[in-house]
Structures are given as structure tokens and as C-alpha cells.
mmCIF file of C-alpha atoms in Angstrom:
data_model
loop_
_atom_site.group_PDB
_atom_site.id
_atom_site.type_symbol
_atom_site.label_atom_id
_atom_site.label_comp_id
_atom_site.label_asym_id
_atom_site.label_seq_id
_atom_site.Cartn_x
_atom_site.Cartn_y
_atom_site.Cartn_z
ATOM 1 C CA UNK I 1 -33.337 109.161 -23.203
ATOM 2 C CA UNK I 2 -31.458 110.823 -19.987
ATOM 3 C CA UNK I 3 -34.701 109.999 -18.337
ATOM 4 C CA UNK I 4 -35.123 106.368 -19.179
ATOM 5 C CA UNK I 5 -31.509 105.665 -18.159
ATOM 6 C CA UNK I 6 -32.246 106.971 -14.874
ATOM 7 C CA UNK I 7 -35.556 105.247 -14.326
ATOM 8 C CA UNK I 8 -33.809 101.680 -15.713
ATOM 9 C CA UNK I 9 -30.997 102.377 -12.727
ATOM 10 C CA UNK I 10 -33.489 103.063 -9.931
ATOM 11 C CA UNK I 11 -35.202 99.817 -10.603
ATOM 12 C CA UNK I 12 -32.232 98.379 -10.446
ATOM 13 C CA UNK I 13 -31.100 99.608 -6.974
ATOM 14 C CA UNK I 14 -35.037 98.497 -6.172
ATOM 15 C CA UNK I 15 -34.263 94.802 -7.513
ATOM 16 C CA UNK I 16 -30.976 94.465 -5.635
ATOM 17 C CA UNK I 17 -32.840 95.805 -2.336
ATOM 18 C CA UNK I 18 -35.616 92.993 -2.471
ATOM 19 C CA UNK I 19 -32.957 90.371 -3.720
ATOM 20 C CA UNK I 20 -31.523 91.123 -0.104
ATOM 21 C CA UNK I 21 -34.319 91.114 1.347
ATOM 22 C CA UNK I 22 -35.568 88.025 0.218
ATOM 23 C CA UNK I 23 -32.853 86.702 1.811
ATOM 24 C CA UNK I 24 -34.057 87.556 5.651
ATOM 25 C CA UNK I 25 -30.375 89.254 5.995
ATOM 26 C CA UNK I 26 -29.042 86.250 7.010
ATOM 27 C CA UNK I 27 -25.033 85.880 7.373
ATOM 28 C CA UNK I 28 -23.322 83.030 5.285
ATOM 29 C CA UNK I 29 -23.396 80.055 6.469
ATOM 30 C CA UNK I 30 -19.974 77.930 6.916
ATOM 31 C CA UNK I 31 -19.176 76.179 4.345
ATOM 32 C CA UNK I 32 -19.912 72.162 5.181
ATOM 33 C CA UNK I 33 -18.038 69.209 4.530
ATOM 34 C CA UNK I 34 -19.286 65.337 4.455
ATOM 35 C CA UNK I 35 -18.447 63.362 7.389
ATOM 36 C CA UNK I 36 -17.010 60.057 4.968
ATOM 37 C CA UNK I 37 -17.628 57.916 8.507
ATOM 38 C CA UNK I 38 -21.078 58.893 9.491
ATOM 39 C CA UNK I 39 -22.373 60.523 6.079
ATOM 40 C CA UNK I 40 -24.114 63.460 7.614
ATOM 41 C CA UNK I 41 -22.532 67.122 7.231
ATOM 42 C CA UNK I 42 -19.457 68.609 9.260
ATOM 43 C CA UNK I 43 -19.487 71.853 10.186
ATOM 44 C CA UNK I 44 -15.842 73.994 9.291
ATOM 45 C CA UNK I 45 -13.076 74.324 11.867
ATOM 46 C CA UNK I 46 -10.828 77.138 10.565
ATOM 47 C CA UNK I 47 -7.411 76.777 11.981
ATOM 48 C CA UNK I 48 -3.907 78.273 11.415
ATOM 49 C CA UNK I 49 -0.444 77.101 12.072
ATOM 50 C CA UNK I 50 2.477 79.144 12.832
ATOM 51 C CA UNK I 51 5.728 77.564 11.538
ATOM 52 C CA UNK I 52 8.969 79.400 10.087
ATOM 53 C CA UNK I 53 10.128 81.002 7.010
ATOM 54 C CA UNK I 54 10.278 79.417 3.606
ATOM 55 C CA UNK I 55 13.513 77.150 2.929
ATOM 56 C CA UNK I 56 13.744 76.295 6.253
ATOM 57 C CA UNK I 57 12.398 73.149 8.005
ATOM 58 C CA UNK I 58 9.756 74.234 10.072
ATOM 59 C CA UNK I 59 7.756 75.636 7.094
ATOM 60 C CA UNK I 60 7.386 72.496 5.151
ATOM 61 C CA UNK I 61 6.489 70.928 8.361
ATOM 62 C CA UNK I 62 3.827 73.442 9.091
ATOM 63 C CA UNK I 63 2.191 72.277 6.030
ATOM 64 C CA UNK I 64 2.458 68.371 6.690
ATOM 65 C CA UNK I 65 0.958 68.997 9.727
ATOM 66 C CA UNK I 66 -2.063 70.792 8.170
ATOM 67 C CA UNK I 67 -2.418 67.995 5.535
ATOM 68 C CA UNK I 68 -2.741 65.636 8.069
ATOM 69 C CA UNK I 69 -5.196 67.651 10.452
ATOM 70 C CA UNK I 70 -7.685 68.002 7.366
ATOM 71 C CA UNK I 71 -7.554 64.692 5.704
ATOM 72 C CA UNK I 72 -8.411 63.314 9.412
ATOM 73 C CA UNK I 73 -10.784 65.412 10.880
ATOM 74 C CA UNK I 74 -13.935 65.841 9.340
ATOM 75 C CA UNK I 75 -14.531 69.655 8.516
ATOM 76 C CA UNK I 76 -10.792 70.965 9.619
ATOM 77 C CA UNK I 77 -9.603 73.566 7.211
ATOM 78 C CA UNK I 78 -6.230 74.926 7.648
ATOM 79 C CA UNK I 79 -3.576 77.665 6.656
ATOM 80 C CA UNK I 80 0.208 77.577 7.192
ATOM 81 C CA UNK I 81 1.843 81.188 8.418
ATOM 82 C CA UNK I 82 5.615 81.683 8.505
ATOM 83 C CA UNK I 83 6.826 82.680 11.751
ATOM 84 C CA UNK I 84 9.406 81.900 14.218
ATOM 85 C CA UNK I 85 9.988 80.527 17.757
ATOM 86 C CA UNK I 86 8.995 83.462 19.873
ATOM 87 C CA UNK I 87 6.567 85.303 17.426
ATOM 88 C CA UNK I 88 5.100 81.687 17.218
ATOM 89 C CA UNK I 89 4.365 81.422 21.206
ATOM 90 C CA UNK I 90 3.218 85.034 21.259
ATOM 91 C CA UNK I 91 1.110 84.311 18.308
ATOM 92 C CA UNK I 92 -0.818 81.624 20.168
ATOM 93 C CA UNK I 93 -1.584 82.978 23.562
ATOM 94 C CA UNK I 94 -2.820 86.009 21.625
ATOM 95 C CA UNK I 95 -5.162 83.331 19.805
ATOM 96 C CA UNK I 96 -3.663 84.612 16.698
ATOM 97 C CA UNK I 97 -2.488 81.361 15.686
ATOM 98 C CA UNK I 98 -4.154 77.801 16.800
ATOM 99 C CA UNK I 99 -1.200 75.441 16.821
ATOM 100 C CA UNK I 100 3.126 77.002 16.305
ATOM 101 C CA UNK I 101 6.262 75.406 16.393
ATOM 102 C CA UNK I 102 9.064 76.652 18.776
ATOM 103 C CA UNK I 103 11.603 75.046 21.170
ATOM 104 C CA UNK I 104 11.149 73.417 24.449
ATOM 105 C CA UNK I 105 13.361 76.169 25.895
ATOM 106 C CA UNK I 106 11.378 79.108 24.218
ATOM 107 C CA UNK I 107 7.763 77.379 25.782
ATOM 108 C CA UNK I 108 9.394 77.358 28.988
ATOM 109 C CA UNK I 109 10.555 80.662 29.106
ATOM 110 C CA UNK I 110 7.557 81.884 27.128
ATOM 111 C CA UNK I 111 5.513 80.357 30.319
ATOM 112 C CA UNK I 112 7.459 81.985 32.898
ATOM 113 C CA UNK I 113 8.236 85.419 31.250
ATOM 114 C CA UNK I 114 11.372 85.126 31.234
ATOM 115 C CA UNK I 115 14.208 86.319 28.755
ATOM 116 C CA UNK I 116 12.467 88.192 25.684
ATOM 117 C CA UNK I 117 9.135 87.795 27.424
ATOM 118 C CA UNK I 118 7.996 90.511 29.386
ATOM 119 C CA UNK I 119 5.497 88.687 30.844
ATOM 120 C CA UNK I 120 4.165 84.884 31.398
ATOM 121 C CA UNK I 121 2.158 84.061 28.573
ATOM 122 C CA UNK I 122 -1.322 82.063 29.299
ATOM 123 C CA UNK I 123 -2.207 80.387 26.701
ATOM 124 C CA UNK I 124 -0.361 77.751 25.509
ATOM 125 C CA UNK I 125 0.151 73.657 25.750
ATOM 126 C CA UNK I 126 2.307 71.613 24.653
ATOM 127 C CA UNK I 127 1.083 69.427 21.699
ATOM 128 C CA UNK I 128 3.705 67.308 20.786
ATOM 129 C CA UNK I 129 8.069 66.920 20.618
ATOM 130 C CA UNK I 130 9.281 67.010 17.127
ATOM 131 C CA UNK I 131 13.034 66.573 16.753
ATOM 132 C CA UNK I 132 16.269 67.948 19.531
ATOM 133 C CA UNK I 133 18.359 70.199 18.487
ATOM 134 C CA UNK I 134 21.753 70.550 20.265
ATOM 135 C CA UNK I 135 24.108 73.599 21.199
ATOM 136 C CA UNK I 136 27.548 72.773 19.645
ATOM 137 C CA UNK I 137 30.215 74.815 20.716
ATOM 138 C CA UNK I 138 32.364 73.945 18.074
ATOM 139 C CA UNK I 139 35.925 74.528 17.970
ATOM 140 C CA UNK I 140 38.672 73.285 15.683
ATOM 141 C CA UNK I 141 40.664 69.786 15.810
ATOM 142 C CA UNK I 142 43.417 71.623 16.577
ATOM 143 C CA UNK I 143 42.484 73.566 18.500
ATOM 144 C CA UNK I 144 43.715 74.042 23.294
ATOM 145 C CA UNK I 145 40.743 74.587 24.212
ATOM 146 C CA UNK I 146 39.907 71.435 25.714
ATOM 147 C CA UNK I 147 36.639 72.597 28.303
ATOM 148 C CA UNK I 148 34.241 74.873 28.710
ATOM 149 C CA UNK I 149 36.157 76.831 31.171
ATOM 150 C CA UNK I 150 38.929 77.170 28.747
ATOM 151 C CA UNK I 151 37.064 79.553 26.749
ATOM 152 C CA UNK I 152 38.017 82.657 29.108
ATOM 153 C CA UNK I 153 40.333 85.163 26.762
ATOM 154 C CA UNK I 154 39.043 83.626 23.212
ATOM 155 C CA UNK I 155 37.557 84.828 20.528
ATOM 156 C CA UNK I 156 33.565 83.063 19.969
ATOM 157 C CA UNK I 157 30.641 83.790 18.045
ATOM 158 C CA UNK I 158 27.555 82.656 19.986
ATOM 159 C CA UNK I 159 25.169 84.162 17.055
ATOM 160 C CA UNK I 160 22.717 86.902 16.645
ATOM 161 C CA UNK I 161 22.107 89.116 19.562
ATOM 162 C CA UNK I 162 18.714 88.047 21.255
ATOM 163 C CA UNK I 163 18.287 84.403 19.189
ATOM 164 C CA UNK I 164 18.740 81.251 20.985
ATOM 165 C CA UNK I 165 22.041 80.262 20.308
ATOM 166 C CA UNK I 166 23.277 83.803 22.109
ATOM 167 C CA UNK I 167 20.697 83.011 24.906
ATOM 168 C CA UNK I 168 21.974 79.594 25.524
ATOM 169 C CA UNK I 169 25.658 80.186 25.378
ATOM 170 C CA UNK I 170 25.641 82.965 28.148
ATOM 171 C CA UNK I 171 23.656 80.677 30.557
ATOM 172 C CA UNK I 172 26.521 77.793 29.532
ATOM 173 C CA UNK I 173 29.049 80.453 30.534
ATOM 174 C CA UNK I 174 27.171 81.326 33.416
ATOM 175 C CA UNK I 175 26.985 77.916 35.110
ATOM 176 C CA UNK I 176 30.964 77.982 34.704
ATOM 177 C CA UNK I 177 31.716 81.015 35.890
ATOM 178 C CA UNK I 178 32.274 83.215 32.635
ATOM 179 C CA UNK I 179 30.321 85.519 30.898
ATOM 180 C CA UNK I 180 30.780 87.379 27.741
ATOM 181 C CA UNK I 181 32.893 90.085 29.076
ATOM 182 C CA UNK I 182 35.638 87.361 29.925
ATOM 183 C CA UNK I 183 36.103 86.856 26.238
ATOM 184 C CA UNK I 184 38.917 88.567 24.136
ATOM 185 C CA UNK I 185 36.364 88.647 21.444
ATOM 186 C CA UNK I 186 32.390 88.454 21.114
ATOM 187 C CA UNK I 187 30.859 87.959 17.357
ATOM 188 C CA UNK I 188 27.480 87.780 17.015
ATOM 189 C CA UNK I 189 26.925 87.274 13.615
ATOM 190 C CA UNK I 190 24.942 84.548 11.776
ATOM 191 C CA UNK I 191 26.023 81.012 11.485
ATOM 192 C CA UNK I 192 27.269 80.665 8.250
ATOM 193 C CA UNK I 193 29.768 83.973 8.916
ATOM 194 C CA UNK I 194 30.941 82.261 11.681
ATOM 195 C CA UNK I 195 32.141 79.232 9.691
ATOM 196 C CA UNK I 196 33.623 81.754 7.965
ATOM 197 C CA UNK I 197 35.473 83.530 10.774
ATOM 198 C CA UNK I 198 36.420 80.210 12.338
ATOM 199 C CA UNK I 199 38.146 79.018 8.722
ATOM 200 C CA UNK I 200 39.986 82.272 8.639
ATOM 201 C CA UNK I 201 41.098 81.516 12.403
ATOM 202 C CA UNK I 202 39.597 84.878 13.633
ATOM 203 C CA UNK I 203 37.265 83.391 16.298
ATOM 204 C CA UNK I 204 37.827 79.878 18.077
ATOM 205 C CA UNK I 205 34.450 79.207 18.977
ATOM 206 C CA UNK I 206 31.254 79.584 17.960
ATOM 207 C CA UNK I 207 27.906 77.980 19.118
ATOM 208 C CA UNK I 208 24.924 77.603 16.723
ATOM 209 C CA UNK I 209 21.721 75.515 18.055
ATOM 210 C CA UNK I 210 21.202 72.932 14.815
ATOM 211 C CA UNK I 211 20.286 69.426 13.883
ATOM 212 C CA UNK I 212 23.505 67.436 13.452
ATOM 213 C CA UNK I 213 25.604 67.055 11.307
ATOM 214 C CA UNK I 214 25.671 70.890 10.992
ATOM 215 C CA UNK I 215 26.144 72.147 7.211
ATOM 216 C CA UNK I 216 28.098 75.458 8.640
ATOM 217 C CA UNK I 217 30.009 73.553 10.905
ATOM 218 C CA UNK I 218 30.459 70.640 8.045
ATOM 219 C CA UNK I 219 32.813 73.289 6.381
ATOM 220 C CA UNK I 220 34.933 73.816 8.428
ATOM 221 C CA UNK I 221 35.349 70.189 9.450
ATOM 222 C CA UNK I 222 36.390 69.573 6.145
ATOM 223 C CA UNK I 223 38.891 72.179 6.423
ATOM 224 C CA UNK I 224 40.661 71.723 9.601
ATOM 225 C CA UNK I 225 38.790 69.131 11.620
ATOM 226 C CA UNK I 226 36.575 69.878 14.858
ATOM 227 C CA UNK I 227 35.500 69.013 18.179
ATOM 228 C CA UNK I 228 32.527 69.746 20.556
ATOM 229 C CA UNK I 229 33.168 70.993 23.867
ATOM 230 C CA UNK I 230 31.203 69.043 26.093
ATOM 231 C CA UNK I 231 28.832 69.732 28.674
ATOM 232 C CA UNK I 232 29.657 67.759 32.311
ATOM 233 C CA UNK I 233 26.041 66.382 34.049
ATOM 234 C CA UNK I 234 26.439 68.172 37.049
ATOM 235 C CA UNK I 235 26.336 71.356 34.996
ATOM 236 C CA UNK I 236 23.689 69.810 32.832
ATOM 237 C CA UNK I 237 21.245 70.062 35.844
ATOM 238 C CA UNK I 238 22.374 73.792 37.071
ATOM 239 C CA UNK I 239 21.034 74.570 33.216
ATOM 240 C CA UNK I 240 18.118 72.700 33.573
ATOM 241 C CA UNK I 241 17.180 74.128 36.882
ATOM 242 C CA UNK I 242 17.087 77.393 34.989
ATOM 243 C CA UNK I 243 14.826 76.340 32.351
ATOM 244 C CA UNK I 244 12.934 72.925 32.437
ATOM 245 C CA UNK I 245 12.625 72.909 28.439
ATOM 246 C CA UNK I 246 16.714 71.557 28.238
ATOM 247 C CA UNK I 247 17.258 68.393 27.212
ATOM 248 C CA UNK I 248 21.089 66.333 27.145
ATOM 249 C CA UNK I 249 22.057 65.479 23.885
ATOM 250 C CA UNK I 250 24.722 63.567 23.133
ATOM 251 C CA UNK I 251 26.387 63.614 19.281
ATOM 252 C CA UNK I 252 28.291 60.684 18.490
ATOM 253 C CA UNK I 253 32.051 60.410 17.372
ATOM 254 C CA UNK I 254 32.655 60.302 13.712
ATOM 255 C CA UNK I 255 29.972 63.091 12.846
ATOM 256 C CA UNK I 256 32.340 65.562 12.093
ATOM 257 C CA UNK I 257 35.670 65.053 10.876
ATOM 258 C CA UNK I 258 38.396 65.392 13.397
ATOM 259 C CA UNK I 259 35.464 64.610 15.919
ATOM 260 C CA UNK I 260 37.022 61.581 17.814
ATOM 261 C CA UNK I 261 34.497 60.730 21.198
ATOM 262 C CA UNK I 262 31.273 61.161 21.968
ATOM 263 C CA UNK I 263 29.951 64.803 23.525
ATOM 264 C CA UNK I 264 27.297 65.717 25.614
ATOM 265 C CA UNK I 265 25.453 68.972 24.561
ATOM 266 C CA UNK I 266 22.404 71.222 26.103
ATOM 267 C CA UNK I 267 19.852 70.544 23.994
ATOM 268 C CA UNK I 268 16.471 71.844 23.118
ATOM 269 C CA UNK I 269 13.549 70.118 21.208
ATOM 270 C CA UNK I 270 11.616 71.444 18.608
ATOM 271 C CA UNK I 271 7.758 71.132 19.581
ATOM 272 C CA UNK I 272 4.122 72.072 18.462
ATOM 273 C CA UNK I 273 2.327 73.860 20.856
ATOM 274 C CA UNK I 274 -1.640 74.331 21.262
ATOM 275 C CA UNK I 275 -3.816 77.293 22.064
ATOM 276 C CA UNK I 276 -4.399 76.288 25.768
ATOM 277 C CA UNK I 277 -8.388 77.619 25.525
ATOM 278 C CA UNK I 278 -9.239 75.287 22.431
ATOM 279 C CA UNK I 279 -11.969 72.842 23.172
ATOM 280 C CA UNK I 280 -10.539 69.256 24.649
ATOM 281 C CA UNK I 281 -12.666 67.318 22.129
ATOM 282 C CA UNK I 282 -10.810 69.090 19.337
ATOM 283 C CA UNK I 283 -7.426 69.385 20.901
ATOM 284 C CA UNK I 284 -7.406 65.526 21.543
ATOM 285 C CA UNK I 285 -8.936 64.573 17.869
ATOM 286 C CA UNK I 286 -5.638 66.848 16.632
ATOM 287 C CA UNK I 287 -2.607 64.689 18.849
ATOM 288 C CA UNK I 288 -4.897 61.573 17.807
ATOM 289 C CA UNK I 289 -4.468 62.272 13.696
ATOM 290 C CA UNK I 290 -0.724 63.673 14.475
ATOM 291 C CA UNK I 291 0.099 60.105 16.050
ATOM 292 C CA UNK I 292 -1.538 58.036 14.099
ATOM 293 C CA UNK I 293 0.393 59.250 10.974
ATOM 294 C CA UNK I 294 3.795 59.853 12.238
ATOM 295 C CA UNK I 295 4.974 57.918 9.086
ATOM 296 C CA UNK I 296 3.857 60.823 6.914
ATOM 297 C CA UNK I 297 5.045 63.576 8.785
ATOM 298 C CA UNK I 298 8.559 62.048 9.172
ATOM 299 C CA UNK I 299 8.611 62.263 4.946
ATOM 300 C CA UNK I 300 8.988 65.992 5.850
ATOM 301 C CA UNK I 301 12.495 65.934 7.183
ATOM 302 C CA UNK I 302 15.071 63.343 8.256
ATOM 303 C CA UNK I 303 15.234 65.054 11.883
ATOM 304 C CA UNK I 304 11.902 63.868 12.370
ATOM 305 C CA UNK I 305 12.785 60.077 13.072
ATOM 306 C CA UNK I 306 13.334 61.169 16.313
ATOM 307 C CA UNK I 307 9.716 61.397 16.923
ATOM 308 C CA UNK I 308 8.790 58.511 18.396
ATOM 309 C CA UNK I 309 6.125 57.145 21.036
ATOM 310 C CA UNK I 310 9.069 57.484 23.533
ATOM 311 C CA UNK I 311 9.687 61.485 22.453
ATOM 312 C CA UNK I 312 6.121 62.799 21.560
ATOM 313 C CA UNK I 313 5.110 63.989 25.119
ATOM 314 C CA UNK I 314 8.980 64.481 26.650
ATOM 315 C CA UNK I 315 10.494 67.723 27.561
ATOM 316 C CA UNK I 316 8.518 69.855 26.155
ATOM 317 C CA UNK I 317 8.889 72.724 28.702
ATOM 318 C CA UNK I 318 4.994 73.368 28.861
ATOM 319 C CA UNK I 319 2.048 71.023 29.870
ATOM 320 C CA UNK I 320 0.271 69.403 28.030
ATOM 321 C CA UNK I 321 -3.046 70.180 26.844
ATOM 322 C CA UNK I 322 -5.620 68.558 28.976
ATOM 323 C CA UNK I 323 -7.254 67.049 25.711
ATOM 324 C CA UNK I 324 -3.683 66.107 24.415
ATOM 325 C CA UNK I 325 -2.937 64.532 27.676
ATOM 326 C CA UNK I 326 -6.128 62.263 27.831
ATOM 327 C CA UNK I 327 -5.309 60.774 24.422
ATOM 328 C CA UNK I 328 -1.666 60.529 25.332
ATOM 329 C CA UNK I 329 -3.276 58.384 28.274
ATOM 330 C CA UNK I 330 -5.548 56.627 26.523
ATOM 331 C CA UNK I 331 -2.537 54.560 24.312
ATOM 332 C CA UNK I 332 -0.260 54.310 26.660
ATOM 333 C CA UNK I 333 2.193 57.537 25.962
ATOM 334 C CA UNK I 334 2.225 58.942 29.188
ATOM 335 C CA UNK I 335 1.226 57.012 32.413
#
């Protein structure tokens, strides 16, 4: 019996051998999807998008943009990562990633190695502007701190160590003369705990980077009122000489309570960028479908009216892709 087990298991190890052999040892082919337009076959792109972690915005927006990439280009199959600004960039010089979302300011320091990069990075484009988000140094209705300069001797919280808001609030100090050892007190803790430390009156400032109207700064509006500090013009363009992916933002009065005029802000856009080394025809086929359905990517997120024909190819502190840039030029974007 042992015997006729082990001859019925060598002729199966023989069967399985031919079966691949019969085969010619060929490698799977690529799955193939019909081209609706010309009925023949299209042959699988693979991508991957880098966005940001789940219940925030730029995750949900990873995946709009990936819905609209394969129901418009014949063959396109793609996957949504979460991620972050930085780990986004580095993820798509590295080719790790084919498209990420990050800020203008992030690209453009990305691209000159500056700040957390140790060195330029490559391989990256700029795809397309999404939505500005502003710094808001926010302090309370009450409060005598009236300018910028006024902070020296205070108590702020300009966020995490190392994140953006924290980069962007010592380079505001810097263009007026103060850094964080001028302060009385520096916090650098998370948004929503400096709400908290601002109700409480143990800071009086803090500066998150944010769409507007801020939840975190929302509740504490409610509470005692706020204002902005504002930014003047002149030092608007020292900022902007240090990084060219600023923008000026300016948040209307009446968006928080106790906010009474309208204030300038520095201001950075959230953007797609584009592996710099994909092909043109594909990179341009990609801004085509993205701007051809802005209607159903600005379902994602209110933030996203802002992305306009205007907005799409402005500020995004990186150029553009060459194939982004020729269809750009082709409908009248960019001159």
C-alpha cells in the first residue's frame, strides 16, 4: 500500500512539472482592460497615491483622485496609501509612490533641501493646487497684542516640534526680528491642546496651519472671542523670498467671533505632485481627467472650491511636469 502511495505522489510531482512546462515558463501577463473608445485591449498602468491618514482630508481625497484616474484612462489601476506631507515628497522621488499630496511650502523646500530635507530631492512636479491653507496666529479678542512684534515676552504654541505650523512661525518671527527664545513661553503641543491652553489663559498665542474657519480655534472663539495677527506685505515678500511655495491669504471679518477686519496670513496650498520621470503622454492624460472632472473631486471636501482654472497651476512651489504643462497650455491654464 506504502508503495502505491508513493508511486501515486511521484506522478504527481511528474504532472505538475509538464503542466509547467507546457506553459513555455512564461511570466503572467498584465491583466487587460477594454479601451470603451477604440474597442481594442489596454494594457494595465499600476499606480499609487500617497495622501494622509484616515479621518483627515487628504485621505478621502486620495481616493477621489484615484476614482477619477481609472474611470478616465483606459487601463489605470490605482491604490490609495496614507502618508503625510514630507513622507509624501520623499515617497515620490524615491518612485515609491506615483502621484502625493503635500504643501506648496513642503515641494519647495523638498526641491531645495532645505529644512527636514537633507538633500534636494529630484524627482518631483507639480501636478496640480488643491485648496490654501493659512497660518493663523490666533490670539484672543481681548487680548494687547495687537502685531506681530508684540509677541516678544508671551506665552505661544506654534505646534509640534518639526511640523509646519512650528516651521512657519519661526520664519514669521524671523522676518520681525524674534525668535523663539524671545518668548516667555514656547508650547509645542498639538492643536487641539492649544485651544485648550489658550481657554485656560496659559498661552496667548498659538499658530496652527488649517482651512478656515478653524474647529480648534472655533472654541475658543466661542469662549472669549479672537483675532488674527496679521501679516504686513512687505514682510509677506521677505517670507516668500525664503520659500517660493507661500502664498497671501487673506480671512475675512466675521469668521470667527470677536474677529472684526479682514487679516492677511502666510499661506500655503495644498497640491498633488507627480513623479517627475513618468512618461509625458501619461502625466498629461492624468491633469487632463483631473480637470475635466473638478466637479467630482470638489464633492470630496468643501475646501476644494478653491480649485479653480485660476488656482490649478499657481504657487505650487515646484514646476510643473512637462506633460502637465503642455495640457495646461493646450486650454488655456497657463500662457
Amino acid at each position: 500500500m506504502k508503495r502505491i502511495c508513493r508511486l501515486l505522489s511521484v506522478l504527481l510531482v511528474l504532472s505538475l512539472i509538464l503542466t509547467a512546462a507546457g506553459c513555455g515558463g512564461q511570466k503572467e501577463k498584465p491583466a487587460e482592460n477594454k479601451d470603451k473608445k477604440s474597442g481594442g485591449a489596454a494594457e494595465t498602468i499600476n499606480l499609487t497615491i500617497a495622501s494622509g491618514p484616515a479621518g483627515g482630508t487628504w485621505y478621502p481625497l486620495g481616493g477621489a483622485v484615484a476614482k477619477i484616474i481609472q474611470n478616465n484612462i483606459p487601463g489605470a489601476v490605482v491604490s490609495v496609501q496614507q502618508g503625510g506631507g514630507e513622507a509624501n515628497a520623499l515617497g515620490v522621488d524615491k518612485g515609491m509612490y506615483d502621484i502625493g499630496i503635500t504643501y506648496s511650502h513642503t515641494a519647495a523646500e523638498a526641491l531645495a533641501g532645505k529644512e527636514n530635507f537633507k538633500e534636494p530631492l529630484k524627482n518631483i512636479a507639480g501636478l496640480a493646487g488643491l485648496y490654501p491653507s493659512a497660518l493663523q496666529m490666533v490670539v484672543r479678542a481681548d487680548s494687547d497684542i495687537k502685531q506681530i512684534e508684540d509677541l516678544k515676552g508671551k506665552r505661544i504654541s506654534p505646534g509640534p516640534k518639526g511640523l509646519s505650523g512650528e516651521t512657519m512661525t519661526r520664519l514669521v518671527l524671523q522676518v520681525h526680528g524674534l525668535k523663539f527664545e524671545d518668548m516667555a513661553k514656547v508650547e509645542r503641543v498639538s492643536y487641539s491642546d492649544s485651544a485648550s491652553l489658550m481657554r485656560d489663559r496659559q498661552i496667548d498665542m498659538y499658530s496652527p496651519i488649517t482651512t478656515w474657519p478653524a474647529p480648534s480655534i472655533q472654541e475658543v472663539a466661542q469662549a472669549d472671542g479672537v483675532r488674527l495677527l496679521p501679516l504686513r506685505p512687505e514682510k509677506f515678500e521677505e517670507l516668500k523670498k525664503l520659500n517660493p511655495g507661500y502664498t497671501y491669504i487673506t480671512i475675512k471679518a466675521g469668521t470667527y467671533k470677536g474677529m472684526e477686519e479682514d487679516t492677511p496670513c502666510l499661506g500655503s496650498n495644498a497640491i498633488l505632485i507627480i513623479r517627475k520621470d513618468m512618461p509625458e503622454d501619461l502625466a498629461y492624460k492624468i491633469a487632463k481627467a483631473l480637470y475635466e472632472n473638478l466637479d467630482e473631486l470638489k464633492s470630496v471636501h468643501k475646501s476644494l472650491e478653491y480649485m479653480t482654472k485660476d488656482t490649478i497651476a499657481k504657487d505650487l512651489g515646484v514646476p510643473l511636469h512637462p506633460g502637465v504643462e503642455k495640457y495646461y497650455r493646450e486650454v488655456g491654464i497657463i500662457k
